[in-house]
Coordinates of C-alpha atoms and ligand atoms in Angstrom, one line a residue:
X39 CA -4.4 47.5 2.8
X40 CA -2.7 44.4 1.4
X41 CA -3.6 40.8 2.1
X42 CA -2.2 37.3 1.8
X43 CA -3.9 34.1 0.6
X44 CA -2.9 31.3 2.9
X45 CA -3.4 27.7 2.0
X46 CA -3.3 25.0 4.7
X47 CA -3.4 21.6 3.0
X48 CA -4.0 19.4 6.0
X49 CA -4.5 15.7 6.4
X50 CA -8.3 15.7 6.1
X51 CA -9.0 18.9 4.2
X52 CA -7.7 22.1 2.8
X53 CA -8.3 25.5 4.6
X54 CA -7.8 28.8 2.7
X55 CA -7.6 32.1 4.6
X56 CA -7.3 35.7 3.6
X57 CA -5.1 37.4 6.1
X58 CA -4.9 41.2 6.2
X59 CA -1.8 43.2 7.0
X60 CA -3.2 43.7 10.5
X61 CA -3.0 39.9 11.0
X62 CA -6.8 39.5 10.8
X63 CA -8.5 36.6 9.1
X64 CA -10.9 38.3 6.6
X65 CA -12.3 35.2 5.0
X66 CA -12.1 31.4 5.3
X67 CA -12.8 28.5 3.1
X68 CA -12.6 24.8 3.8
X69 CA -12.9 21.7 1.7
X70 CA -12.5 18.0 2.8
X71 CA -11.1 15.3 0.6
X72 CA -11.5 11.6 0.7
X73 CA -9.4 9.3 2.9
X74 CA -8.5 5.9 1.6
X75 CA -7.8 3.0 3.9
X76 CA -7.0 0.1 1.5
X77 CA -6.1 -2.3 4.3
X78 CA -5.4 -2.0 8.0
X79 CA -2.5 0.3 8.6
X80 CA -2.6 1.9 5.2
X81 CA -3.7 5.4 4.5
X82 CA -3.7 7.1 1.1
X83 CA -4.9 10.3 -0.6
X84 CA -5.7 10.9 -4.2
X85 CA -3.4 13.9 -5.2
X86 CA -6.0 15.2 -7.6
X87 CA -8.4 15.3 -4.7
X88 CA -6.0 17.4 -2.7
X89 CA -5.6 19.7 -5.7
X90 CA -9.3 20.1 -6.3
X91 CA -10.0 20.7 -2.6
X92 CA -7.3 23.4 -2.7
X93 CA -9.0 25.1 -5.7
X94 CA -12.4 24.9 -4.1
X95 CA -11.3 26.3 -0.7
X96 CA -9.5 29.2 -2.5
X97 CA -12.6 29.9 -4.7
X98 CA -14.6 30.2 -1.5
X99 CA -12.4 32.9 0.0
X100 CA -11.9 34.7 -3.3
X101 CA -15.7 34.9 -3.7
X102 CA -16.1 36.2 -0.2
X103 CA -13.3 38.6 -0.1
X104 CA -12.3 39.5 -3.7
X105 CA -8.7 39.4 -5.0
X106 CA -7.7 43.1 -5.6
X107 CA -5.7 43.5 -2.4
X108 CA -3.8 40.1 -2.6
X109 CA -0.1 40.5 -2.8
X110 CA 1.2 36.9 -2.1
X111 CA 0.4 33.3 -1.3
X112 CA 1.6 31.2 1.7
X113 CA 1.4 27.4 1.6
X114 CA 1.5 25.0 4.5
X115 CA 0.8 21.3 4.5
X116 CA 0.6 17.9 6.0
X117 CA 4.2 16.7 6.1
X118 CA 5.9 13.4 5.3
X119 CA 3.2 12.3 2.9
X120 CA 4.7 11.5 -0.5
X121 CA 3.3 12.4 -3.9
X122 CA 4.5 11.3 -7.3
X123 CA 3.5 13.2 -10.5
X124 CA 4.2 13.3 -14.1
X125 CA 6.3 16.4 -14.9
X126 CA 4.5 16.9 -18.2
X127 CA 0.8 16.1 -17.5
X128 CA 0.9 16.7 -13.7
X129 CA -1.2 13.6 -13.3
X130 CA -0.2 11.2 -10.5
X131 CA 0.5 7.5 -11.3
X132 CA -0.6 6.4 -7.8
X133 CA -2.2 7.7 -4.7
X134 CA -0.1 9.6 -2.2
X135 CA 1.1 7.5 0.8
X136 CA 0.1 9.4 3.9
X137 CA 2.3 10.1 7.0
X138 CA -0.1 7.9 9.1
X139 CA 0.6 4.9 6.9
X140 CA 2.3 2.0 8.7
X141 CA 3.0 -0.3 5.7
X142 CA 6.7 -0.1 6.1
X143 CA 6.9 -1.2 9.8
X144 CA 8.7 -4.4 8.8
X145 CA 11.0 -2.6 6.5
X146 CA 12.0 -0.2 9.3
X147 CA 12.7 -3.2 11.7
X148 CA 14.8 -4.9 9.0
X149 CA 16.9 -1.7 8.7
X150 CA 17.5 -1.3 12.4
X151 CA 21.3 -1.4 11.9
X152 CA 21.1 2.0 10.2
X153 CA 19.0 3.7 12.9
X154 CA 21.9 5.4 14.6
X155 CA 23.3 6.9 11.5
X156 CA 19.8 7.9 10.2
X157 CA 19.2 9.7 13.5
X158 CA 22.5 11.4 13.4
X159 CA 22.0 12.8 9.9
X160 CA 18.3 13.5 10.0
X161 CA 17.4 14.3 13.6
X162 CA 14.5 11.8 13.1
X163 CA 14.4 8.0 13.5
X164 CA 13.7 4.9 11.4
X165 CA 9.9 4.9 11.6
X166 CA 7.2 4.3 8.9
X167 CA 6.0 7.9 9.7
X168 CA 8.6 9.5 7.5
X169 CA 8.7 9.6 3.7
X170 CA 11.8 7.6 2.7
X171 CA 10.5 4.1 3.5
X172 CA 7.2 4.9 1.7
X173 CA 9.3 5.7 -1.4
X174 CA 11.4 2.5 -0.9
X175 CA 8.1 0.6 -0.7
X176 CA 6.9 1.9 -4.1
X177 CA 10.3 1.1 -5.5
X178 CA 10.1 -2.5 -4.3
X179 CA 6.4 -3.1 -5.0
X180 CA 5.6 -1.0 -8.1
X181 CA 8.7 -1.3 -10.3
X182 CA 6.9 -0.1 -13.4
X183 CA 6.1 3.2 -11.6
X184 CA 9.6 3.4 -10.3
X185 CA 11.1 3.1 -13.8
X186 CA 9.6 6.5 -14.6
X187 CA 10.9 8.0 -11.4
X188 CA 14.4 6.9 -12.4
X189 CA 14.0 8.1 -16.0
X190 CA 13.1 11.5 -14.8
X191 CA 9.5 11.5 -16.0
X192 CA 7.9 11.4 -12.5
X193 CA 8.8 13.9 -9.9
X194 CA 8.7 13.1 -6.1
X195 CA 7.6 15.6 -3.6
X196 CA 5.8 16.4 -0.4
X197 CA 2.4 18.1 -0.6
X198 CA 3.8 21.6 -0.7
X199 CA 5.9 20.7 -3.7
X200 CA 3.0 19.0 -5.5
X201 CA 0.7 22.0 -5.0
X202 CA 3.4 24.4 -6.2
X203 CA 3.9 22.3 -9.3
X204 CA 0.1 22.4 -10.0
X205 CA -0.1 26.1 -9.3
X206 CA 2.8 26.9 -11.6
X207 CA 1.8 24.6 -14.4
X208 CA 4.7 22.3 -13.7
X209 CA 7.3 25.0 -14.1
X210 CA 8.7 24.6 -10.6
X211 CA 9.7 21.6 -8.5
X212 CA 10.7 23.1 -5.2
X213 CA 10.3 22.6 -1.4
X214 CA 11.7 24.0 1.8
X215 CA 13.8 22.8 4.8
X216 CA 10.8 22.2 7.1
X217 CA 9.2 19.8 4.6
X218 CA 12.4 18.3 3.2
X219 CA 13.8 17.5 6.7
X220 CA 10.9 15.1 7.3
X221 CA 11.6 12.8 4.5
X222 CA 14.6 10.9 6.1
X223 CA 16.6 11.9 3.0
X224 CA 17.8 15.3 4.3
X225 CA 20.9 16.2 6.3
X226 CA 19.9 18.7 9.0
X227 CA 23.5 19.9 9.4
X228 CA 24.2 20.8 5.8
X229 CA 20.5 21.5 5.2
X230 CA 20.5 19.7 1.9
X231 CA 19.6 16.3 0.5
X232 CA 22.0 13.6 1.6
X233 CA 23.5 11.4 -1.0
X234 CA 24.2 8.7 1.6
X235 CA 20.5 8.6 2.6
X236 CA 19.3 8.7 -1.0
X237 CA 21.5 5.7 -1.7
X238 CA 20.3 3.9 1.5
X239 CA 16.7 4.2 0.5
X240 CA 17.3 3.9 -3.3
X241 CA 15.8 7.3 -4.1
X242 CA 17.3 9.2 -7.1
X243 CA 18.3 12.6 -5.9
X244 CA 17.3 14.1 -9.2
X245 CA 13.7 13.2 -8.6
X246 CA 13.6 15.3 -5.5
X247 CA 12.7 19.1 -5.4
X248 CA 15.1 21.9 -5.1
X249 CA 15.2 23.3 -1.6
X250 CA 14.7 27.0 -0.9
X251 CA 14.2 29.3 2.1
X252 CA 10.8 29.5 3.9
X253 CA 10.1 33.0 2.7
X254 CA 11.3 35.3 -0.1
X255 CA 10.4 36.3 -3.6
X256 CA 9.1 32.9 -4.4
X257 CA 7.8 31.4 -7.6
X258 CA 4.8 32.9 -9.4
X259 CA 1.5 31.1 -10.0
X260 CA 0.3 30.6 -13.6
X261 CA -3.2 32.2 -13.9
X262 CA -4.2 29.5 -16.4
X263 CA -3.8 26.8 -13.8
X264 CA -4.6 28.7 -10.6
X265 CA -7.8 30.7 -10.6
X266 CA -6.6 33.6 -12.9
X267 CA -4.1 34.6 -10.2
X268 CA -0.5 35.5 -10.9
X269 CA 1.0 35.9 -7.5
X270 CA 4.2 35.0 -5.8
X271 CA 4.2 31.9 -3.5
X272 CA 6.3 33.8 -1.0
X273 CA 6.0 31.6 2.1
X274 CA 6.1 27.8 2.5
X275 CA 6.4 25.6 5.5
X276 CA 5.3 22.2 6.8
X277 CA 2.2 22.7 9.0
X278 CA 3.8 22.2 12.4
X279 CA 6.6 24.6 11.8
X280 CA 4.2 27.0 10.3
X281 CA 2.0 26.9 13.4
X282 CA 5.1 27.7 15.6
X283 CA 5.7 30.7 13.3
X284 CA 2.0 31.6 13.5
X285 CA 2.3 31.7 17.3
X286 CA 5.1 34.2 16.8
X287 CA 7.3 31.7 18.7
X288 CA 10.5 33.4 17.7
X289 CA 12.5 33.1 20.9
X290 CA 14.4 30.1 22.2
X291 CA 12.1 28.1 24.5
X292 CA 8.8 29.4 22.9
X293 CA 6.5 26.4 22.5
X294 CA 3.2 25.4 21.0
X295 CA 0.9 22.5 20.7
X296 CA -1.3 22.2 17.6
X297 CA -4.4 19.9 18.1
X298 CA -5.1 18.6 14.6
X299 CA -5.5 15.1 13.2
X300 CA -2.5 14.4 15.4
X301 CA -1.0 16.8 17.9
X302 CA 2.4 18.2 17.6
X303 CA 4.4 20.0 20.3
X304 CA 7.3 22.1 19.1
X305 CA 9.8 24.1 20.9
X306 CA 12.1 26.7 19.3
X307 CA 15.7 25.7 20.2
X308 CA 17.5 28.5 18.2
X309 CA 20.3 28.3 15.7
X310 CA 21.8 24.9 16.4
X311 CA 20.1 21.5 16.4
X312 CA 19.5 20.1 19.8
X313 CA 19.3 16.3 20.1
X314 CA 16.9 14.3 22.3
X315 CA 17.6 10.9 23.8
X316 CA 14.0 10.5 24.8
X317 CA 12.0 10.3 21.7
X318 CA 11.8 13.9 20.5
X319 CA 12.7 14.8 16.9
X320 CA 15.1 17.5 15.8
X321 CA 14.1 19.4 12.7
X322 CA 14.7 22.8 11.1
X323 CA 11.9 25.2 11.9
X324 CA 12.6 27.7 9.1
X325 CA 15.4 29.1 7.0
X326 CA 15.7 32.8 6.1
X327 CA 16.5 33.9 2.6
X328 CA 20.1 34.5 3.8
X329 CA 20.3 30.9 5.0
X330 CA 20.0 31.3 8.8
X331 CA 18.2 28.2 10.2
X332 CA 16.1 28.1 13.4
X333 CA 15.7 24.6 14.8
X334 CA 13.0 22.9 16.8
X335 CA 12.5 19.9 19.0
X336 CA 9.2 18.2 18.2
X337 CA 7.0 15.7 20.0
X338 CA 4.8 14.1 17.3
X339 CA 1.6 12.5 18.5
X340 CA -0.2 10.6 15.7
X341 CA -3.8 10.4 16.8
X342 CA -5.7 13.0 18.7
X343 CA -8.4 14.8 16.5
X344 CA -8.4 11.5 14.5
X345 CA -9.7 9.8 17.6
X346 CA -12.6 12.2 17.9
X347 CA -13.2 11.6 14.2
X348 CA -13.3 7.9 14.9
X349 CA -15.9 8.4 17.6
X350 CA -18.0 10.3 15.0
X351 CA -17.5 8.1 11.9
X352 CA -16.3 4.7 13.3
X353 CA -18.2 4.3 16.6
X354 CA -20.9 6.9 15.6
X355 CA -21.4 7.9 19.3
X356 CA -21.2 11.6 18.5
X357 CA -22.6 13.7 15.6
X358 CA -19.8 16.2 15.5
X359 CA -16.5 17.1 17.1
X360 CA -18.1 20.2 18.5
X361 CA -20.4 18.1 20.7
X362 CA -17.6 16.6 22.7
X363 CA -17.2 19.4 25.2
X364 CA -20.9 19.5 26.3
X365 CA -21.1 15.7 26.3
X366 CA -17.9 15.3 28.3
X367 CA -19.1 17.9 30.8
X368 CA -22.2 15.8 31.7
X369 CA -19.8 13.5 33.7
X370 CA -17.3 14.7 36.3
X371 CA -14.7 12.2 35.2
X372 CA -14.2 9.3 32.9
X373 CA -15.0 7.0 35.9
X374 CA -11.9 4.9 35.4
X375 CA -12.2 4.5 31.6
X376 CA -8.9 5.1 29.8
X377 CA -8.7 5.3 26.0
X378 CA -5.2 4.9 24.4
X379 CA -5.9 6.1 20.8
X380 CA -3.0 4.3 19.2
X381 CA -5.1 3.8 16.1
X382 CA -2.0 4.1 13.9
X383 CA 0.6 3.0 16.4
X384 CA 2.2 5.4 18.9
X385 CA 4.5 8.2 18.0
X386 CA 6.6 10.3 20.5
X387 CA 7.8 9.5 23.0
X388 CA 7.0 5.7 22.7
X389 CA 7.6 5.1 19.0
X390 CA 5.7 1.8 18.7
X391 CA 4.2 1.2 15.3
X392 CA 2.7 -2.0 16.6
X393 CA 0.7 -0.4 19.5
X394 CA -3.0 -0.4 18.9
X395 CA -6.0 1.4 20.2
X396 CA -7.1 0.3 23.6
X397 CA -10.1 1.2 25.8
X398 CA -9.8 -0.2 29.3
X399 CA -11.7 0.2 32.5
X400 CA -15.2 -0.2 31.0
X401 CA -18.0 -1.3 33.4
X402 CA -21.8 -1.6 33.2
X403 CA -22.0 2.0 34.2
X404 CA -19.9 3.3 31.3
X405 CA -21.7 5.6 28.9
X406 CA -20.7 7.4 25.7
X407 CA -20.1 10.5 27.8
X408 CA -17.3 8.6 29.7
X409 CA -15.7 7.4 26.4
X410 CA -15.8 10.9 25.0
X411 CA -14.3 12.4 28.2
X412 CA -11.7 9.7 28.2
X413 CA -10.8 10.7 24.6
X414 CA -10.3 14.4 25.6
X415 CA -8.3 13.3 28.6
X416 CA -6.1 11.0 26.3
X417 CA -5.1 14.0 24.2
X418 CA -4.0 15.8 27.3
X419 CA -2.1 12.8 28.6
X420 CA -0.3 12.3 25.3
X421 CA 0.8 15.9 25.4
X422 CA 2.0 15.5 28.9
X423 CA 4.0 12.4 27.8
X424 CA 5.8 14.5 25.3
X425 CA 6.2 17.6 27.4
X426 CA 7.8 15.7 30.2
X427 CA 10.6 14.6 27.8
X428 CA 11.5 18.2 26.8
X429 CA 15.0 18.9 28.0
X430 CA 14.0 22.2 29.5
X431 CA 10.6 22.4 31.2
X432 CA 8.4 25.0 29.5
X433 CA 6.9 27.8 31.5
X434 CA 3.7 28.0 29.5
X435 CA 2.2 26.4 26.4
X436 CA 0.4 28.1 23.5
X437 CA -2.3 25.9 21.9
X438 CA -4.0 26.1 18.5
X439 CA -5.8 23.9 16.0
X440 CA -9.5 23.1 15.8
X441 CA -9.7 21.4 19.2
X442 CA -8.2 24.4 21.0
X443 CA -11.6 25.9 20.8
X444 CA -12.7 23.2 23.3
X445 CA -12.5 25.0 26.8
X446 CA -12.7 21.7 28.7
X447 CA -9.7 20.3 26.7
X448 CA -7.6 23.4 27.4
X449 CA -8.5 23.3 31.1
X450 CA -7.7 19.6 31.4
X451 CA -4.4 20.3 29.5
X452 CA -3.4 23.0 32.0
X453 CA -4.3 20.7 34.9
X454 CA -2.1 17.9 33.4
X455 CA 0.9 20.1 32.6
X456 CA 0.7 22.4 35.7
X457 CA 1.4 25.4 33.5
X458 CA -0.7 28.1 31.9
X459 CA -2.2 27.2 28.6
X460 CA -2.8 30.1 26.3
X461 CA -5.1 30.2 23.3
X462 CA -4.7 32.9 20.6
X463 CA -7.5 34.9 19.0
X464 CA -7.2 32.7 15.9
X465 CA -6.8 28.9 16.4
X466 CA -6.1 28.4 12.7
X467 CA -2.5 29.3 13.5
X468 CA -1.1 27.0 10.9
X469 CA -2.6 29.0 8.1
X470 CA -1.7 32.2 9.9
X471 CA 1.9 31.1 10.0
X472 CA 1.9 30.5 6.2
X473 CA 0.5 34.0 5.8
X474 CA 3.2 35.5 8.1
X475 CA 5.9 33.7 6.1
X476 CA 4.5 35.0 2.8
X477 CA 3.9 38.5 4.2
X478 CA 7.6 38.6 5.2
X479 CA 8.5 37.4 1.8
X480 CA 6.7 40.2 -0.1
X481 CA 7.3 42.9 2.5
X482 CA 3.8 43.2 4.1
X483 CA 5.7 42.8 7.4
X484 CA 9.4 43.7 7.6
X485 CA 10.4 42.0 10.9
X486 CA 9.5 39.3 13.4
X487 CA 8.6 42.1 15.8
X488 CA 6.0 43.5 13.4
X489 CA 4.5 40.0 13.1
X490 CA 4.5 39.6 16.9
X491 CA 2.5 42.8 17.3
X492 CA -0.4 41.3 15.3
X493 CA -0.6 38.2 17.6
X494 CA -3.5 38.5 20.1
X495 CA -4.5 36.4 23.0
X496 CA -8.0 35.0 23.5
X497 CA -7.8 33.3 26.8
X498 CA -5.4 31.7 29.3
X499 CA -6.3 28.5 31.2
X500 CA -4.5 28.2 34.6
X501 CA -4.0 24.9 36.4
X502 CA -6.6 24.2 39.1
X503 CA -4.6 23.3 42.2
X504 CA -7.6 21.5 43.7
X505 CA -7.5 18.9 40.9
X506 CA -3.8 18.1 41.2
X507 CA -4.2 14.8 43.0
X508 CA -6.9 13.6 40.6
X509 CA -4.9 14.7 37.6
X510 CA -1.9 12.7 38.7
X511 CA -3.9 9.7 39.5
X512 CA -5.5 9.7 36.1
X513 CA -2.1 10.1 34.5
X514 CA -0.8 7.1 36.4
X515 CA -3.7 5.0 35.0
X516 CA -2.9 6.3 31.5
X517 CA 0.7 5.2 31.8
X518 CA -0.4 1.7 32.7
X519 CA -2.9 1.6 29.9
X520 CA -0.2 2.7 27.4
X521 CA 1.9 -0.3 28.4
X522 CA -1.1 -2.6 27.6
X523 CA -1.6 -1.1 24.2
X524 CA 2.0 -1.7 23.1
X525 CA 3.3 -4.3 20.6
X526 CA -0.2 -5.6 20.0
X527 CA -0.3 -5.7 16.2
Ligands
G3P2000 O1 3.5 15.3 10.5 C1 2.1 15.3 10.2 C2 1.5 16.6 10.3 O2 2.2 17.5 9.4 C3 0.0 16.5 10.0 O3 -0.6 17.6 10.5 O4 -2.5 19.1 11.0 O5 -2.8 17.5 9.2 O6 -2.7 16.7 11.6 P1 -2.3 17.7 10.5

């Protein structure tokens, strides 16, 4: 039996999985890294911290499982976050600017004239979420650092690209379409960097990685840098596209929602990009070694799991995310409390970087159980907001990510959407998707059908018709609360 080492470098921590050729998760490691919030709206990570967490998570799974049957590595990662590193030393001159960072809100507004053209080329929109304005901010504010970008000493990349550089001792500076397409520097019709966009944001094209397919022979790790392993990195994708792949969502119309730091709803739209007029993004899902591209429509919701994290670390009204289900079940509703978790602005479909978190409807009778229940409900409302803008209504939704383990959340989600919500055997679908990509690359699986056969269902949650009226009423309150949260900052 052969196995794949899958690395999921997420926003708050790195997960490593060993996935066998039967599609089973044989071992798991996880390591968190520090989050830095230098001022309101700014979010940064220390690249070295991401790298050390990656090594530690991998050490854990190698110690538990061994290494003899490993034939390849898959990488998936938080997208849009930008990392700079020295091509020689691999050290980073500054912290990574994270996808959640809102520091370029004013810059985006000042560039509004370019929005239509940016949308046309990238399938995205001018929003601080994406990488290019973060790079432009470094160029404008840290000219000394930028000099070295222009001289070729510093490389620019997303987290996949940075990890590959570290794992190959700096030999390779590469990325893939799913990550590159989230930078605002990438043309989704040519599937290459766009000179026009590089000029617009002042980013030298030579500083960007070379783009390859999502699976294939891959580059090989250097054992001196990466845990004595010399293995091909045969699959790479941004985490949301990887999760769609991990759900074996290979047919047009197949959809998934991953509940992570944020939540991301993706629908497979097939071989040509479909545009949305209502706030969804168009991105490549994956590209085969022969260059065939599968596109997705995406609804990006910025804060869902992060809201639960805030209940734990900020408000300190829960001890762990796992407590939320039992606590929320102690009340039958949120009793009119609505929480709009716009803690880093609102993403799809509202796109308002100036929205801020709002809790409304509090009375003397409100308890932490109501606030926790309102948080779970908010996640389901946010997903409904996005799903209702999909051009073709979806017949069912596959869910994954840590919070998919929460039965109450899945039931509330089915009630809101009025469709079946299905949870697979493994909710760590992002890592599984990276393993599937790498396994295709090295021949563990030879077709999408073989991968699909390994996918197994855990449970389906069907909408409860008796709760229809209450679900719609709650959603109507949510819509009103969202209006109040907008343009606050
Ligand atoms: O676009 C941001 C996304 O890639 C982050 O995902 O799972 O770290 O919340 P996650």
